[in-house]
Coordinates of C-alpha atoms (C1' of nucleotides) in Angstrom, one line a residue:
Chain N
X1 CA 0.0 0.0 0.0
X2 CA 1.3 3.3 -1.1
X3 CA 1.9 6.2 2.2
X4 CA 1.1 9.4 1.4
X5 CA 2.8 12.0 3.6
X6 CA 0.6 12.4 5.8
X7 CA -0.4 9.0 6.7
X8 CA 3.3 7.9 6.9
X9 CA 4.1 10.7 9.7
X10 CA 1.1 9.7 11.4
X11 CA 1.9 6.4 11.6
X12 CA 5.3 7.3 12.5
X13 CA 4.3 9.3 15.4
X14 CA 2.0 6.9 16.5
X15 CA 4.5 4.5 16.7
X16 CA 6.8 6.8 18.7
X17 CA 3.7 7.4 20.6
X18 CA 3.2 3.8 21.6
X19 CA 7.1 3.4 22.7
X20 CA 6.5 6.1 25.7
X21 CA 3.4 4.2 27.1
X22 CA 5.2 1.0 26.5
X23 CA 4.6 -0.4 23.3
X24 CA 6.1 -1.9 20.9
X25 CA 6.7 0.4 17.9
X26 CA 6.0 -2.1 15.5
X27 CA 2.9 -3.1 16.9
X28 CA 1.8 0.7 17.3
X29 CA 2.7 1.4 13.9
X30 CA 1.0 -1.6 12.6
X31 CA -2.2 -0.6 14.5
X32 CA -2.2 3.0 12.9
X33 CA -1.5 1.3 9.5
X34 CA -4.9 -0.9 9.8
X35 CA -6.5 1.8 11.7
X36 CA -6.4 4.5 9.0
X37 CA -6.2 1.5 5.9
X38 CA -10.1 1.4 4.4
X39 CA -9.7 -1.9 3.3
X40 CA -8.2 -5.1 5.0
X41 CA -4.5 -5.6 4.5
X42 CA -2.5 -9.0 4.0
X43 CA 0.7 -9.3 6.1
X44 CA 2.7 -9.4 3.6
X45 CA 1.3 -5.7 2.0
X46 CA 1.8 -4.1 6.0
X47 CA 5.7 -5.6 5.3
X48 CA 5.7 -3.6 2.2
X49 CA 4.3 -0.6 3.7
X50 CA 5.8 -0.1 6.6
X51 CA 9.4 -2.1 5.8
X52 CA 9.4 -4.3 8.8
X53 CA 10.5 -8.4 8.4
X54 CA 7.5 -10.3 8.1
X55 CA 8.0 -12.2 11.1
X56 CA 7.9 -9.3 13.0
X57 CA 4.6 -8.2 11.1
X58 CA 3.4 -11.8 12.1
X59 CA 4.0 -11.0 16.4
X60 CA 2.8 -7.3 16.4
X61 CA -0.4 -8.9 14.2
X62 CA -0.8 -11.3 16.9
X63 CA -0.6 -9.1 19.9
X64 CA -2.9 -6.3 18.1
X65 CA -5.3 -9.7 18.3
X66 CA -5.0 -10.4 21.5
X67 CA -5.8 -7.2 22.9
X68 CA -8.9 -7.4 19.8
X69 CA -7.7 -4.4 17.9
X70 CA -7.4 -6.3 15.1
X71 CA -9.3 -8.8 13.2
X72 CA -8.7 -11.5 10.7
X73 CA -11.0 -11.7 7.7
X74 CA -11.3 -13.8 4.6
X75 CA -11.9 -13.0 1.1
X76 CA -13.4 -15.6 -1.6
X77 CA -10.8 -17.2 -3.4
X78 CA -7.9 -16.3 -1.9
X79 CA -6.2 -18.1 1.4
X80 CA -3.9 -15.2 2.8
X81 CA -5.6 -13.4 6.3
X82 CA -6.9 -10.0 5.6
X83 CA -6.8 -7.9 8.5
X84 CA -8.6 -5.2 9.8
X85 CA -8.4 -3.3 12.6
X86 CA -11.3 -1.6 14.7
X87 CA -12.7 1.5 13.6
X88 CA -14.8 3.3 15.7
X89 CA -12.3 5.6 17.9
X90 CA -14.2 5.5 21.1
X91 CA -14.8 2.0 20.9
X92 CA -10.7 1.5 20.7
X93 CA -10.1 3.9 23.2
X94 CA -12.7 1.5 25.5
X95 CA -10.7 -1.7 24.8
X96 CA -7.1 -0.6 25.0
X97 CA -7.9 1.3 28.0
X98 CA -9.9 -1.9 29.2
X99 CA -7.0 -4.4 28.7
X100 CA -4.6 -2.0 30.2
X101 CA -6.4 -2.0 32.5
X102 CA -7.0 -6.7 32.9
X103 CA -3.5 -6.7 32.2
X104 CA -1.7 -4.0 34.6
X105 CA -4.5 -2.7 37.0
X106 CA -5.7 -5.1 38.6
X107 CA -2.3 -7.3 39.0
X108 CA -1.3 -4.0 40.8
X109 CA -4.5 -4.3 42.8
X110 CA -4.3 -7.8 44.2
X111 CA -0.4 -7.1 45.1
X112 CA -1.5 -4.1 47.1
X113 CA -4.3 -6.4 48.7
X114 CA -1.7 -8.4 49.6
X115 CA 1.1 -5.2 51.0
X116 CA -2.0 -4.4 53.1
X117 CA -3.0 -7.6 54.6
X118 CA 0.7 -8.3 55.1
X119 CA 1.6 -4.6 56.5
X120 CA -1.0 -5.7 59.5
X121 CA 1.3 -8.2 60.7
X122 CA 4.6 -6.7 59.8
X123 CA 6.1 -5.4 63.1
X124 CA 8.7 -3.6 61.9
X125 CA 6.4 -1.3 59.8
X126 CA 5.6 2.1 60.8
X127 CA 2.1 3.4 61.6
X128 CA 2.6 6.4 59.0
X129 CA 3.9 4.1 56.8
X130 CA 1.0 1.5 56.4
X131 CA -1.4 4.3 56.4
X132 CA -0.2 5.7 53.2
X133 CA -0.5 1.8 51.7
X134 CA -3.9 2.2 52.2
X135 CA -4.7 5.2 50.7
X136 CA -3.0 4.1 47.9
X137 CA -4.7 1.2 47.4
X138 CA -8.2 2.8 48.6
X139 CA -7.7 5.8 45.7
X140 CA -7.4 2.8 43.4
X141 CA -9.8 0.9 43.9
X142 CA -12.3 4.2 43.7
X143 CA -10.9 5.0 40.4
X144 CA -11.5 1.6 39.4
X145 CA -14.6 1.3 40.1
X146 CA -16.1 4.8 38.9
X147 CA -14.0 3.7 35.7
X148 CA -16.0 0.3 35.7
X149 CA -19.6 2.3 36.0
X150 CA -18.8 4.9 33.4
X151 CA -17.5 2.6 31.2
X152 CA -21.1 1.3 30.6
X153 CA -22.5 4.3 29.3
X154 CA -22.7 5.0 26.0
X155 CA -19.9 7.4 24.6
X156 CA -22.3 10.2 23.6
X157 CA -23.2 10.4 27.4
X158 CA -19.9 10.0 28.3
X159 CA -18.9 13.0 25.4
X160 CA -21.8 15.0 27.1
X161 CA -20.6 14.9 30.6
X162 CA -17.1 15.8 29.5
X163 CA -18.8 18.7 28.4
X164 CA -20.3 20.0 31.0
X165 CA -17.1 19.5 32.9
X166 CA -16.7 21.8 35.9
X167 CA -20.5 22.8 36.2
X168 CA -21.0 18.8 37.2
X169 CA -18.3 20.1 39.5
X170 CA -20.5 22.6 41.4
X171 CA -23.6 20.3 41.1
X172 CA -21.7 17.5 42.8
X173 CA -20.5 19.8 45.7
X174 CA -23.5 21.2 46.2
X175 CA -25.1 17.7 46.7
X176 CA -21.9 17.0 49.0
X177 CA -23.2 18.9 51.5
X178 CA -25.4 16.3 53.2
X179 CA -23.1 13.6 51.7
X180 CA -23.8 11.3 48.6
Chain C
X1 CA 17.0 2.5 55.8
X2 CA 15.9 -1.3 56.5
X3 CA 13.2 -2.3 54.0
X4 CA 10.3 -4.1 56.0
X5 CA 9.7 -7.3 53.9
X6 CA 6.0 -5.5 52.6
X7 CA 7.8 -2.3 51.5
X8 CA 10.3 -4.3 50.1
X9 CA 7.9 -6.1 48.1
X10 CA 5.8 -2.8 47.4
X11 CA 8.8 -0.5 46.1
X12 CA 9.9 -4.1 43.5
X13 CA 6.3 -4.1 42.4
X14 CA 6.2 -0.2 41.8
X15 CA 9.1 -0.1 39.7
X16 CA 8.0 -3.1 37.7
X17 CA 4.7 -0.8 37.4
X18 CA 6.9 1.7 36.1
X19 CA 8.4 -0.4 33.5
X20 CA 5.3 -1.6 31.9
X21 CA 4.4 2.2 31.8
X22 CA 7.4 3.7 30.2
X23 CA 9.0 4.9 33.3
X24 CA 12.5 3.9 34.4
X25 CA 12.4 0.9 37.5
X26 CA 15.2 2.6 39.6
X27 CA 13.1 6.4 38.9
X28 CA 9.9 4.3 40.5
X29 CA 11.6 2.4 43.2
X30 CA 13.2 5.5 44.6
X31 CA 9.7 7.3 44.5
X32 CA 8.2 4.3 46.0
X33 CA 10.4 4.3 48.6
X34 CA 10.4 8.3 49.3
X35 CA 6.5 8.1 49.2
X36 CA 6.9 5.8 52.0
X37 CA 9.5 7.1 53.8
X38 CA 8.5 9.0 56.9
X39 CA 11.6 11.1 56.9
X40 CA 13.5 12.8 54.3
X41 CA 16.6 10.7 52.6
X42 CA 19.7 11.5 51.4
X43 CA 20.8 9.8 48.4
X44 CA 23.4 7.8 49.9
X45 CA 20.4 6.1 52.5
X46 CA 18.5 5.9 49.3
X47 CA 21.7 4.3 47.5
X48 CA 22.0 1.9 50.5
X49 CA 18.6 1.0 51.2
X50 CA 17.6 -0.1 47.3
X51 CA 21.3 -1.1 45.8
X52 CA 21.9 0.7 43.2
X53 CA 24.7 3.0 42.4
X54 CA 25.4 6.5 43.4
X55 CA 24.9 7.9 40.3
X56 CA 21.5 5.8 39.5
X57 CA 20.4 7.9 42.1
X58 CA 21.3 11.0 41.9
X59 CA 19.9 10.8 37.8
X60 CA 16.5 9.3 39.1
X61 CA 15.9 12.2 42.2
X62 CA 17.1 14.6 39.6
X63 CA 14.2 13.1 37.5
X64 CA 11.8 13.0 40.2
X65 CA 12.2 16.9 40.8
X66 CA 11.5 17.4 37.1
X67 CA 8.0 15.9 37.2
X68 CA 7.5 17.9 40.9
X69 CA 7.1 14.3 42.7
X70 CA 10.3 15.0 45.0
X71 CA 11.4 18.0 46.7
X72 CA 14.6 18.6 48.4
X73 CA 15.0 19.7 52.2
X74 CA 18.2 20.7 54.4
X75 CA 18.3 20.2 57.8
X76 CA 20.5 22.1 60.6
X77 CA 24.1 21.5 60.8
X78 CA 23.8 18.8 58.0
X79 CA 24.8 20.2 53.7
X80 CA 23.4 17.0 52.3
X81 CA 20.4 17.0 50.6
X82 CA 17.2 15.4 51.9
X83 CA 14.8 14.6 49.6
X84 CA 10.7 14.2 50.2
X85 CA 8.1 13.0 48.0
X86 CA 4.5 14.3 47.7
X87 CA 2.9 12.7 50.0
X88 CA -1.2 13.4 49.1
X89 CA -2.2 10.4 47.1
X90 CA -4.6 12.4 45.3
X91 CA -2.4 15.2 44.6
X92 CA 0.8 12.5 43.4
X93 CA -2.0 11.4 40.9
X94 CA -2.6 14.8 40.0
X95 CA 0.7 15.7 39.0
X96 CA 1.7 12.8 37.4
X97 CA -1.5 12.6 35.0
X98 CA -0.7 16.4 34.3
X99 CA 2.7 16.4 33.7
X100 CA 2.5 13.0 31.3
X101 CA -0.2 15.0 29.3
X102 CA 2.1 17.9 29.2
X103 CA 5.1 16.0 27.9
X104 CA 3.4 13.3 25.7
X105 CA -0.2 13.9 25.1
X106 CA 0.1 17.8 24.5
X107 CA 2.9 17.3 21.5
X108 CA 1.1 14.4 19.9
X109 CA -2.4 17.1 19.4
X110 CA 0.3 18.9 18.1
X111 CA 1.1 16.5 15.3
X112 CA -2.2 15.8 15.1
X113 CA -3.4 19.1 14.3
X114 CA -0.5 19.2 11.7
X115 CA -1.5 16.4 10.2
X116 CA -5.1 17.2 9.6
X117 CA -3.9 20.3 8.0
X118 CA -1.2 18.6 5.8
X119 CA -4.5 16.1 5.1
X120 CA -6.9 18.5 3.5
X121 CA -4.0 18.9 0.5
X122 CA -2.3 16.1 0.6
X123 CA -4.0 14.5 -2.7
X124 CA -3.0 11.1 -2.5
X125 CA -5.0 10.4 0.7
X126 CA -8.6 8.8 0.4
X127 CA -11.8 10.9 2.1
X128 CA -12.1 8.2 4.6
X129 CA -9.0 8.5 6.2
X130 CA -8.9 11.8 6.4
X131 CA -12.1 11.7 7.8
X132 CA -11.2 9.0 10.6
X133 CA -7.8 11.6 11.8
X134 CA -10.3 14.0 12.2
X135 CA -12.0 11.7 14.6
X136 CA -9.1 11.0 16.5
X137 CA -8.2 14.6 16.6
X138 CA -11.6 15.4 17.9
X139 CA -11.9 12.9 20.1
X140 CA -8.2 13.9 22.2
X141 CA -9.4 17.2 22.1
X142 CA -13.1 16.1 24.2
X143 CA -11.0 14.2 26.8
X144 CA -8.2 16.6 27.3
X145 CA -10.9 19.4 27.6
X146 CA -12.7 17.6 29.6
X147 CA -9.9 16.7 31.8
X148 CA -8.7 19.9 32.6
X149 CA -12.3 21.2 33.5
X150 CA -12.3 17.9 36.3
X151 CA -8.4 18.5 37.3
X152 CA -9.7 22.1 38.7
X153 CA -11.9 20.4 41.1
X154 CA -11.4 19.3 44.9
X155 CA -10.6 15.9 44.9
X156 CA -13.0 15.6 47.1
X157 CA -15.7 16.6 44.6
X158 CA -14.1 14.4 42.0
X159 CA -14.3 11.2 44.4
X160 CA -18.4 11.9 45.0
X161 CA -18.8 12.5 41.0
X162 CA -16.7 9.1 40.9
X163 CA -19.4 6.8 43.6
X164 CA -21.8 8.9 41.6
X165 CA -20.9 6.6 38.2
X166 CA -23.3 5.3 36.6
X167 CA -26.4 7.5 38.2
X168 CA -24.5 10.6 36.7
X169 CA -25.2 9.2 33.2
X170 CA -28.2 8.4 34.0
X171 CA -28.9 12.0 34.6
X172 CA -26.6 13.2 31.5
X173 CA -29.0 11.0 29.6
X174 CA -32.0 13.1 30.7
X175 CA -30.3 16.7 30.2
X176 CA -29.3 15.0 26.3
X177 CA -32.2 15.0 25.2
X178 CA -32.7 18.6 24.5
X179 CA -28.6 18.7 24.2
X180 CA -26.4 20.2 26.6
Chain L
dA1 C1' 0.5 -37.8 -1.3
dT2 C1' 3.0 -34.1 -2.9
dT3 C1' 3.5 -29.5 -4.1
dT4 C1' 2.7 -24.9 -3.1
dA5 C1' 1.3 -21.1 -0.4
dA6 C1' 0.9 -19.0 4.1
dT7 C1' 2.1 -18.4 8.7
dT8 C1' 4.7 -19.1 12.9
dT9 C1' 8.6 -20.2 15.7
dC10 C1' 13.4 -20.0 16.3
dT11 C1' 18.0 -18.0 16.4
dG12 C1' 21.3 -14.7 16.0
dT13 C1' 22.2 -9.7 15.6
dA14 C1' 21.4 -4.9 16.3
dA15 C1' 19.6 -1.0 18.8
dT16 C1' 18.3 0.8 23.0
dA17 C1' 18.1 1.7 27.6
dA18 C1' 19.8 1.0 32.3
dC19 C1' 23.3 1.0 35.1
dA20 C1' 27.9 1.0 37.8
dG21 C1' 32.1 3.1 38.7
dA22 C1' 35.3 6.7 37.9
dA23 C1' 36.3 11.2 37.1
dA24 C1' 35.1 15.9 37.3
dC25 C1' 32.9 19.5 39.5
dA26 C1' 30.9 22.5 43.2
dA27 C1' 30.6 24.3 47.5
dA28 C1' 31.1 24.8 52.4
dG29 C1' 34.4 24.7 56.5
dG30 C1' 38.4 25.3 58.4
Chain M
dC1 C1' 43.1 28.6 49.6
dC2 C1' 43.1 24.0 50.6
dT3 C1' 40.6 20.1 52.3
dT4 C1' 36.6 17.7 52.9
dT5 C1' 32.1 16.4 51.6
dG6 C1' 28.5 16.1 48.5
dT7 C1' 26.7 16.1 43.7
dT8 C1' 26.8 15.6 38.8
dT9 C1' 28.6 14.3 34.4
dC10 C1' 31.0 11.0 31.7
dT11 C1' 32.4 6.5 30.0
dG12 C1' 32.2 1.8 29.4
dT13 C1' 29.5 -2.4 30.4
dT14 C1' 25.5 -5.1 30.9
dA15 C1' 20.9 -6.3 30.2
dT16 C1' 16.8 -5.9 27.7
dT17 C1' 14.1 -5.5 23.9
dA18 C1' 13.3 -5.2 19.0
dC19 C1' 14.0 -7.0 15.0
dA20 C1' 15.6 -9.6 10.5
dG21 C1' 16.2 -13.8 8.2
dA22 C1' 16.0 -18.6 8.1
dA23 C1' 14.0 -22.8 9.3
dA24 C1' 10.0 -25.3 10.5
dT25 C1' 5.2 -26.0 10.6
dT26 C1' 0.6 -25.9 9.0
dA27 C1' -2.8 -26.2 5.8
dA28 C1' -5.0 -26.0 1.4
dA29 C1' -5.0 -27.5 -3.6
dT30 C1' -3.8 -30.4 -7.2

DNA sequence: ATTTAATTTCTGTAATAACAGAAACAAAGG
DNA sequence: CCTTTGTTTCTGTTATTACAGAAATTAAAT
């Protein structure tokens, strides 16, 4: 597939993007490749493209899989995969942040479960000290879960309640006053 | 310092944390370890107490102050440095989230923006591409918008709009109908 | 069954990032 | 000013990760 400018420093960027939250170029690269692509692309075509071995096309395609960014689809007559990736933006946003979230989250959550039930029975922990675990782990597990309900709602209720931003501010305040 | 077995297990975790998010694993240990710390460290405690060299450390702290997470202190009769971390859960959150969005999220709207510019001459790109950068670019722009309105707020405020979840959209639902 | 096409796994190399230790530098105290 | 103490910068090494190319595997078609 041919690049025109454009599309080749977006996906350039995207891929040096992906290396400051942690991944793989490649894969990021890949991902804005099939992301932008409006039709589904063989592995060997994304090699072309982007100028990456195939075997490494083959991983990054995997991995975009298992987080279900990408897709593999068939066409009559011919046996190569043709992949696809997701294309509604707010629907990707939902899943990467959702297996971000499986994958690093929640492993973080159950080892601070386990700091806290251990810092009860550590003696040479201080007071201040084992405090601070728990508001740690107490401020996570709020987020999670106010993630975990608004993650439900549609995305043009979640669009609308960015938008009214700080006013939901004052509304919730005002309600504070005799506690939610 | 002597590591209590839990923090010793918490400040490994945190760094491996760090890892998976881009951040250096000595840069999170020490801010682990300084976010539990009850008392400002020098670097050579710090050095000491985690095993890494000198200079690890003084790089990392000097990294630490650059994202506002560690601050340094003197005490009397004493020319080392001390060094504190932020010690408000909410407030650590606060200025990590803004300081990543400053340094990553910030520059890639700027690319963005450049590239939806470069998009509406760039010939050789196909309507529906440009049309899905523009989606992207639109939806950063929401969540970063709305995001700034919510950092202004108390935490406080932010935790009862959080237990709030899914009843908020419930009520951003309603107010839709006749659009916000 | 055998050939051909497609994909994955394996292995070695290259690039990157993390790090230790030494050297250089800065500053305070005598 | 010169010594001591503390901090930073520099240099080389190590470890990790990313990657290319080859080999192996799988599966469809003749």
């Amino acid at each position: 597939m041919k690049l025109s400018p454009t599309m080749q420093k977006y996906i350039v960027h995207w891929g040096e993007m992906g290396t400051r939250w942690g991944v793989n170029r490649t894969v990021a690269q890949i991902h804005a490749l099939l992301f932008l692509a409006n039709n589904p692309m063989t592995a060997d075509e994304i090699m072309e493209t982007l100028n990456v071995a195939r075997s490494n096309v083959s991983n990054s395609l995997k991995e975009l899989q298992s987080w279900g960014l990408v897709k593999v689809q068939h066409e009559l007559g011919d046996r190569r995969d043709h992949f696809v990736a997701l294309q509604d933006v707010w629907e990707i946003f939902r899943v990467i942040t959702e297996e971000r979230k499986k994958r690093e989250l929640d492993p973080t959550l159950t080892v601070l479960r386990e700091c806290a039930i251990e810092a009860e029975t550590d003696t040479e922990i201080e007071a201040a000290t084992r405090e601070k675990m728990d508001q740690v782990l107490e401020f996570l597990e709020v987020l999670l879960s106010g993630y975990d309900d608004f993650k439900k709602l549609p995305p043009s209720t979640v669009i609308k309640l960015l938008k009214m931003g700080s006013k939901l501010g004052q509304l919730a305040s005002l309600f504070g006053k005799e506690d939610v």
